Amino acid sequence: MCAYVLVAEDDVKQAELVRRYLEREGHSVLVVHDGRAAIDEARAREPDLVVLDVMMPRADGLDVCRVIRAESDVPVLMLTARATEDDLLLGLDLGADDYVTKPYSPRELMARVRTLLRRARRSKDPEETLKVGDLLVDPARHLVSVAGAPVDCTPAEFRILETLAAQPERVFTRAQLLEEVHGFDRFITRRTVDVHMLNLRKKIESDPRRPTRLLTVYGVGYKLTDGSG
């Protein structure tokens, strides 16, 4: 699974360590050391994956993530020394696909890289459109619509909807959805799923306070219905 990976990390030693491990797995790697260069290189040649440090000069990783996500669906893996849940949720809300918190082991980082690349490759394979009532989830084109109106979702929100729409009426626990979206991460809690659900309800429900599609099964988790009640 060879890929072109853009690494944006202002710590030169850390960047070279990431480069060596990526190249050891057969990937082509370009390293930049500031946010502005990361944006320019991502626009010049779209990478298969972006490994993005949060704290960088000229534009921080959150700003870079915001720009990249507005222009592309390329997977973004963020590296951060910020370990608070609010910091992680902010990055995920901006469209980051996953987080690795410093200090991290190179083996953990490479496992996350493999997972994101595998998901990205799978999303490019032809898949049938999922329909639940008038909610449509198109995995092949990474599109969501409700009653024909397009819905703008972050990658994490899309994966949640795709998982739920593939098995309507099935109740998924928070742990199951968390594993599907973020894999195992000791710094991401189950509250992350609740935040994603809150945001999704604002996007697909006519009244987010009284949802009819994305339902909470108290004490268990969530399920997706056709909204007919």
Short mmCIF file of N, CA, C and O in Angstrom, two decimals, residues 107-198:
data_model
loop_
_atom_site.label_atom_id
_atom_site.label_comp_id
_atom_site.label_asym_id
_atom_site.label_seq_id
_atom_site.Cartn_x
_atom_site.Cartn_y
_atom_site.Cartn_z
N ARG A 107 5.68 2.83 16.22
CA ARG A 107 4.83 1.71 15.84
C ARG A 107 3.35 2.11 15.88
O ARG A 107 2.57 1.73 15.00
N GLU A 108 2.98 2.89 16.91
CA GLU A 108 1.59 3.36 16.98
C GLU A 108 1.28 4.27 15.81
O GLU A 108 0.23 4.16 15.17
N LEU A 109 2.21 5.18 15.51
CA LEU A 109 2.00 6.10 14.39
C LEU A 109 1.81 5.34 13.09
O LEU A 109 0.90 5.64 12.30
N MET A 110 2.66 4.34 12.83
CA MET A 110 2.55 3.59 11.58
C MET A 110 1.25 2.79 11.52
O MET A 110 0.66 2.62 10.45
N ALA A 111 0.79 2.30 12.67
CA ALA A 111 -0.48 1.58 12.69
C ALA A 111 -1.62 2.52 12.31
O ALA A 111 -2.53 2.13 11.56
N ARG A 112 -1.58 3.75 12.82
CA ARG A 112 -2.62 4.73 12.47
C ARG A 112 -2.54 5.07 10.98
O ARG A 112 -3.57 5.23 10.32
N VAL A 113 -1.34 5.23 10.46
CA VAL A 113 -1.16 5.53 9.03
C VAL A 113 -1.76 4.42 8.18
O VAL A 113 -2.49 4.67 7.21
N ARG A 114 -1.46 3.17 8.52
CA ARG A 114 -2.00 2.04 7.74
C ARG A 114 -3.52 2.02 7.78
O ARG A 114 -4.17 1.78 6.75
N THR A 115 -4.09 2.30 8.95
CA THR A 115 -5.55 2.30 9.07
C THR A 115 -6.18 3.37 8.20
O THR A 115 -7.16 3.12 7.48
N LEU A 116 -5.63 4.58 8.23
CA LEU A 116 -6.20 5.68 7.44
C LEU A 116 -6.06 5.42 5.95
O LEU A 116 -6.98 5.69 5.17
N LEU A 117 -4.92 4.91 5.53
CA LEU A 117 -4.73 4.62 4.11
C LEU A 117 -5.66 3.50 3.65
O LEU A 117 -6.19 3.54 2.54
N ARG A 118 -5.87 2.52 4.50
CA ARG A 118 -6.77 1.42 4.16
C ARG A 118 -8.20 1.94 4.02
O ARG A 118 -8.91 1.58 3.09
N ARG A 119 -8.62 2.80 4.93
CA ARG A 119 -9.97 3.39 4.84
C ARG A 119 -10.11 4.22 3.57
O ARG A 119 -11.14 4.17 2.89
N ALA A 120 -9.09 5.01 3.28
CA ALA A 120 -9.15 5.87 2.10
C ALA A 120 -9.25 5.04 0.83
O ALA A 120 -10.01 5.36 -0.09
N ARG A 121 -8.47 3.97 0.76
CA ARG A 121 -8.52 3.11 -0.43
C ARG A 121 -9.87 2.43 -0.54
O ARG A 121 -10.43 2.33 -1.64
N ARG A 122 -10.41 1.98 0.59
CA ARG A 122 -11.70 1.32 0.56
C ARG A 122 -12.80 2.28 0.12
O ARG A 122 -13.72 1.91 -0.61
N SER A 123 -12.69 3.55 0.51
CA SER A 123 -13.72 4.53 0.15
C SER A 123 -13.72 4.84 -1.34
O SER A 123 -14.71 5.33 -1.89
N LYS A 124 -12.60 4.54 -2.02
CA LYS A 124 -12.53 4.79 -3.46
C LYS A 124 -13.10 3.63 -4.28
O LYS A 124 -13.32 3.76 -5.47
N ASP A 125 -13.30 2.47 -3.63
CA ASP A 125 -13.88 1.34 -4.33
C ASP A 125 -15.37 1.57 -4.53
O ASP A 125 -16.04 2.13 -3.65
N PRO A 126 -15.93 1.13 -5.65
CA PRO A 126 -17.37 1.30 -5.89
C PRO A 126 -18.19 0.62 -4.79
O PRO A 126 -17.98 -0.54 -4.47
N GLU A 127 -19.13 1.35 -4.21
CA GLU A 127 -20.02 0.81 -3.20
C GLU A 127 -21.42 1.32 -3.47
O GLU A 127 -21.62 2.40 -4.03
N GLU A 128 -22.41 0.55 -3.04
CA GLU A 128 -23.78 0.94 -3.28
C GLU A 128 -24.19 2.09 -2.36
O GLU A 128 -23.68 2.23 -1.25
N THR A 129 -25.10 2.91 -2.86
CA THR A 129 -25.63 3.99 -2.04
C THR A 129 -26.54 3.42 -0.96
O THR A 129 -27.35 2.53 -1.21
N LEU A 130 -26.38 3.93 0.25
CA LEU A 130 -27.18 3.49 1.39
C LEU A 130 -28.36 4.43 1.55
O LEU A 130 -28.19 5.66 1.56
N LYS A 131 -29.55 3.88 1.68
CA LYS A 131 -30.77 4.69 1.76
C LYS A 131 -31.55 4.30 3.01
O LYS A 131 -31.88 3.13 3.20
N VAL A 132 -31.83 5.29 3.84
CA VAL A 132 -32.64 5.08 5.04
C VAL A 132 -33.69 6.19 5.05
O VAL A 132 -33.40 7.34 5.38
N GLY A 133 -34.91 5.87 4.64
CA GLY A 133 -35.91 6.90 4.43
C GLY A 133 -35.46 7.81 3.30
O GLY A 133 -35.07 7.34 2.23
N ASP A 134 -35.46 9.11 3.54
CA ASP A 134 -34.98 10.03 2.51
C ASP A 134 -33.55 10.49 2.77
O ASP A 134 -33.07 11.46 2.17
N LEU A 135 -32.87 9.77 3.67
CA LEU A 135 -31.44 10.01 3.91
C LEU A 135 -30.63 9.09 3.00
O LEU A 135 -30.81 7.87 3.03
N LEU A 136 -29.74 9.67 2.20
CA LEU A 136 -28.88 8.89 1.31
C LEU A 136 -27.43 9.10 1.71
O LEU A 136 -26.99 10.24 1.93
N VAL A 137 -26.69 8.00 1.78
CA VAL A 137 -25.26 8.03 2.06
C VAL A 137 -24.57 7.32 0.90
O VAL A 137 -24.80 6.14 0.67
N ASP A 138 -23.74 8.06 0.17
CA ASP A 138 -23.07 7.52 -1.02
C ASP A 138 -21.58 7.35 -0.69
O ASP A 138 -20.81 8.30 -0.78
N PRO A 139 -21.14 6.13 -0.31
CA PRO A 139 -19.74 5.93 0.07
C PRO A 139 -18.77 6.18 -1.08
O PRO A 139 -17.67 6.67 -0.86
N ALA A 140 -19.17 5.84 -2.30
CA ALA A 140 -18.26 5.97 -3.44
C ALA A 140 -17.91 7.43 -3.70
O ALA A 140 -16.77 7.77 -4.02
N ARG A 141 -18.90 8.31 -3.56
CA ARG A 141 -18.67 9.74 -3.84
C ARG A 141 -18.55 10.56 -2.56
O ARG A 141 -18.37 11.78 -2.62
N HIS A 142 -18.65 9.89 -1.42
CA HIS A 142 -18.52 10.56 -0.12
C HIS A 142 -19.53 11.70 0.00
O HIS A 142 -19.20 12.82 0.40
N LEU A 143 -20.80 11.38 -0.32
CA LEU A 143 -21.86 12.38 -0.29
C LEU A 143 -22.99 11.93 0.62
O LEU A 143 -23.29 10.74 0.74
N VAL A 144 -23.62 12.93 1.26
CA VAL A 144 -24.81 12.69 2.09
C VAL A 144 -25.87 13.68 1.66
O VAL A 144 -25.57 14.85 1.38
N SER A 145 -27.13 13.21 1.61
CA SER A 145 -28.23 14.13 1.31
C SER A 145 -29.45 13.72 2.12
O SER A 145 -29.62 12.56 2.48
N VAL A 146 -30.30 14.71 2.39
CA VAL A 146 -31.58 14.48 3.06
C VAL A 146 -32.66 15.12 2.21
O VAL A 146 -32.60 16.33 1.93
N ALA A 147 -33.60 14.30 1.73
CA ALA A 147 -34.67 14.78 0.85
C ALA A 147 -34.09 15.53 -0.35
O ALA A 147 -34.64 16.54 -0.79
N GLY A 148 -32.96 15.06 -0.85
CA GLY A 148 -32.33 15.65 -2.02
C GLY A 148 -31.42 16.82 -1.74
O GLY A 148 -30.69 17.27 -2.63
N ALA A 149 -31.42 17.32 -0.50
CA ALA A 149 -30.57 18.46 -0.15
C ALA A 149 -29.22 17.95 0.37
O ALA A 149 -29.20 17.09 1.26
N PRO A 150 -28.12 18.45 -0.19
CA PRO A 150 -26.81 17.97 0.26
C PRO A 150 -26.52 18.34 1.70
O PRO A 150 -26.94 19.39 2.19
N VAL A 151 -25.80 17.45 2.39
CA VAL A 151 -25.41 17.66 3.79
C VAL A 151 -23.89 17.61 3.86
O VAL A 151 -23.27 16.65 3.40
N ASP A 152 -23.30 18.65 4.41
CA ASP A 152 -21.85 18.73 4.52
C ASP A 152 -21.40 18.06 5.81
O ASP A 152 -21.74 18.51 6.91
N CYS A 153 -20.65 16.94 5.69
CA CYS A 153 -20.20 16.19 6.87
C CYS A 153 -18.68 16.15 6.93
O CYS A 153 -18.01 16.09 5.90
N THR A 154 -18.15 16.15 8.14
CA THR A 154 -16.72 15.89 8.31
C THR A 154 -16.47 14.42 8.02
O THR A 154 -17.40 13.60 8.03
N PRO A 155 -15.22 14.02 7.80
CA PRO A 155 -14.94 12.59 7.57
C PRO A 155 -15.42 11.70 8.70
O PRO A 155 -15.95 10.60 8.47
N ALA A 156 -15.25 12.13 9.95
CA ALA A 156 -15.70 11.33 11.08
C ALA A 156 -17.22 11.20 11.09
O ALA A 156 -17.76 10.11 11.32
N GLU A 157 -17.91 12.30 10.84
CA GLU A 157 -19.38 12.25 10.79
C GLU A 157 -19.85 11.34 9.67
O GLU A 157 -20.82 10.57 9.83
N PHE A 158 -19.16 11.40 8.52
CA PHE A 158 -19.55 10.54 7.41
C PHE A 158 -19.41 9.07 7.77
O PHE A 158 -20.29 8.26 7.47
N ARG A 159 -18.31 8.70 8.42
CA ARG A 159 -18.10 7.30 8.77
C ARG A 159 -19.15 6.81 9.77
O ARG A 159 -19.58 5.66 9.72
N ILE A 160 -19.57 7.69 10.68
CA ILE A 160 -20.63 7.32 11.61
C ILE A 160 -21.93 7.06 10.85
O ILE A 160 -22.59 6.02 11.05
N LEU A 161 -22.30 7.98 9.97
CA LEU A 161 -23.53 7.80 9.20
C LEU A 161 -23.46 6.56 8.31
O LEU A 161 -24.43 5.81 8.20
N GLU A 162 -22.30 6.34 7.69
CA GLU A 162 -22.14 5.17 6.83
C GLU A 162 -22.31 3.89 7.65
O GLU A 162 -22.98 2.94 7.21
N THR A 163 -21.72 3.85 8.83
CA THR A 163 -21.83 2.67 9.69
C THR A 163 -23.28 2.43 10.11
O THR A 163 -23.79 1.30 10.04
N LEU A 164 -23.97 3.49 10.52
CA LEU A 164 -25.35 3.35 10.97
C LEU A 164 -26.29 3.02 9.81
O LEU A 164 -27.20 2.20 9.95
N ALA A 165 -26.06 3.66 8.66
CA ALA A 165 -26.97 3.46 7.51
C ALA A 165 -26.82 2.07 6.91
O ALA A 165 -27.74 1.57 6.25
N ALA A 166 -25.66 1.45 7.10
CA ALA A 166 -25.46 0.10 6.57
C ALA A 166 -26.32 -0.92 7.31
O ALA A 166 -26.62 -1.99 6.77
N GLN A 167 -26.74 -0.58 8.54
CA GLN A 167 -27.57 -1.49 9.34
C GLN A 167 -28.64 -0.67 10.07
O GLN A 167 -28.55 -0.48 11.29
N PRO A 168 -29.65 -0.17 9.34
CA PRO A 168 -30.69 0.63 9.98
C PRO A 168 -31.37 -0.13 11.12
O PRO A 168 -31.54 -1.34 11.05
N GLU A 169 -31.73 0.61 12.13
CA GLU A 169 -32.42 0.09 13.31
C GLU A 169 -31.50 -0.69 14.26
O GLU A 169 -31.90 -1.00 15.38
N ARG A 170 -30.30 -1.01 13.82
CA ARG A 170 -29.38 -1.68 14.74
C ARG A 170 -28.84 -0.66 15.74
O ARG A 170 -28.46 0.45 15.36
N VAL A 171 -28.77 -1.06 16.99
CA VAL A 171 -28.22 -0.19 18.02
C VAL A 171 -26.72 -0.42 18.12
O VAL A 171 -26.27 -1.56 18.31
N PHE A 172 -25.95 0.66 17.96
CA PHE A 172 -24.50 0.61 18.12
C PHE A 172 -24.12 1.28 19.43
O PHE A 172 -24.63 2.35 19.76
N THR A 173 -23.24 0.65 20.17
CA THR A 173 -22.74 1.28 21.39
C THR A 173 -21.78 2.41 21.03
O THR A 173 -21.25 2.46 19.91
N ARG A 174 -21.53 3.28 21.97
CA ARG A 174 -20.55 4.35 21.75
C ARG A 174 -19.17 3.76 21.47
O ARG A 174 -18.42 4.28 20.63
N ALA A 175 -18.83 2.69 22.18
CA ALA A 175 -17.52 2.07 21.98
C ALA A 175 -17.38 1.53 20.56
O ALA A 175 -16.32 1.66 19.94
N GLN A 176 -18.44 0.95 20.01
CA GLN A 176 -18.38 0.42 18.65
C GLN A 176 -18.21 1.55 17.64
O GLN A 176 -17.42 1.43 16.70
N LEU A 177 -18.94 2.64 17.82
CA LEU A 177 -18.81 3.76 16.90
C LEU A 177 -17.45 4.43 17.04
O LEU A 177 -16.86 4.86 16.04
N LEU A 178 -16.96 4.53 18.26
CA LEU A 178 -15.65 5.13 18.49
C LEU A 178 -14.56 4.33 17.80
O LEU A 178 -13.65 4.89 17.18
N GLU A 179 -14.64 3.02 17.89
CA GLU A 179 -13.65 2.16 17.25
C GLU A 179 -13.71 2.31 15.74
O GLU A 179 -12.68 2.35 15.06
N GLU A 180 -14.92 2.41 15.19
CA GLU A 180 -15.08 2.55 13.74
C GLU A 180 -14.49 3.85 13.23
O GLU A 180 -13.86 3.91 12.17
N VAL A 181 -14.68 4.91 14.01
CA VAL A 181 -14.28 6.24 13.53
C VAL A 181 -12.83 6.55 13.88
O VAL A 181 -12.07 7.03 13.04
N HIS A 182 -12.40 6.25 15.10
CA HIS A 182 -11.09 6.70 15.55
C HIS A 182 -10.13 5.58 15.92
O HIS A 182 -8.96 5.84 16.21
N GLY A 183 -10.61 4.35 15.90
CA GLY A 183 -9.75 3.27 16.35
C GLY A 183 -9.52 3.40 17.85
O GLY A 183 -10.21 4.13 18.56
N PHE A 184 -8.53 2.69 18.34
CA PHE A 184 -8.23 2.76 19.78
C PHE A 184 -7.35 3.97 20.06
O PHE A 184 -6.29 4.12 19.49
N ASP A 185 -7.82 4.83 20.93
CA ASP A 185 -7.03 6.01 21.35
C ASP A 185 -7.36 6.31 22.79
O ASP A 185 -8.49 6.66 23.11
N ARG A 186 -6.37 6.19 23.64
CA ARG A 186 -6.62 6.38 25.07
C ARG A 186 -6.96 7.82 25.40
O ARG A 186 -7.43 8.12 26.50
N PHE A 187 -6.73 8.77 24.47
CA PHE A 187 -7.00 10.17 24.76
C PHE A 187 -8.36 10.62 24.22
O PHE A 187 -8.75 11.75 24.42
N ILE A 188 -9.05 9.74 23.50
CA ILE A 188 -10.37 10.09 22.98
C ILE A 188 -11.40 9.29 23.75
O ILE A 188 -11.33 8.07 23.83
N THR A 189 -12.38 9.97 24.33
CA THR A 189 -13.37 9.31 25.18
C THR A 189 -14.68 9.13 24.43
O THR A 189 -14.86 9.64 23.32
N ARG A 190 -15.60 8.43 25.07
CA ARG A 190 -16.88 8.17 24.43
C ARG A 190 -17.71 9.44 24.28
O ARG A 190 -18.66 9.48 23.49
N ARG A 191 -17.37 10.48 25.03
CA ARG A 191 -18.06 11.76 24.84
C ARG A 191 -17.85 12.29 23.43
O ARG A 191 -18.68 13.04 22.90
N THR A 192 -16.74 11.89 22.80
CA THR A 192 -16.48 12.30 21.42
C THR A 192 -17.63 11.88 20.51
O THR A 192 -18.06 12.64 19.63
N VAL A 193 -18.15 10.67 20.70
CA VAL A 193 -19.27 10.19 19.89
C VAL A 193 -20.49 11.08 20.12
O VAL A 193 -21.20 11.44 19.16
N ASP A 194 -20.75 11.46 21.37
CA ASP A 194 -21.90 12.31 21.66
C ASP A 194 -21.78 13.66 20.95
O ASP A 194 -22.78 14.21 20.46
N VAL A 195 -20.56 14.19 20.88
CA VAL A 195 -20.35 15.46 20.17
C VAL A 195 -20.64 15.29 18.67
O VAL A 195 -21.30 16.12 18.05
N HIS A 196 -20.14 14.19 18.09
CA HIS A 196 -20.44 13.93 16.68
C HIS A 196 -21.95 13.81 16.45
O HIS A 196 -22.48 14.33 15.46
N MET A 197 -22.63 13.12 17.34
CA MET A 197 -24.07 12.94 17.19
C MET A 197 -24.81 14.27 17.29
O MET A 197 -25.76 14.54 16.55
N LEU A 198 -24.38 15.10 18.23
CA LEU A 198 -24.99 16.42 18.37
C LEU A 198 -24.84 17.21 17.07
O LEU A 198 -25.81 17.83 16.59
#
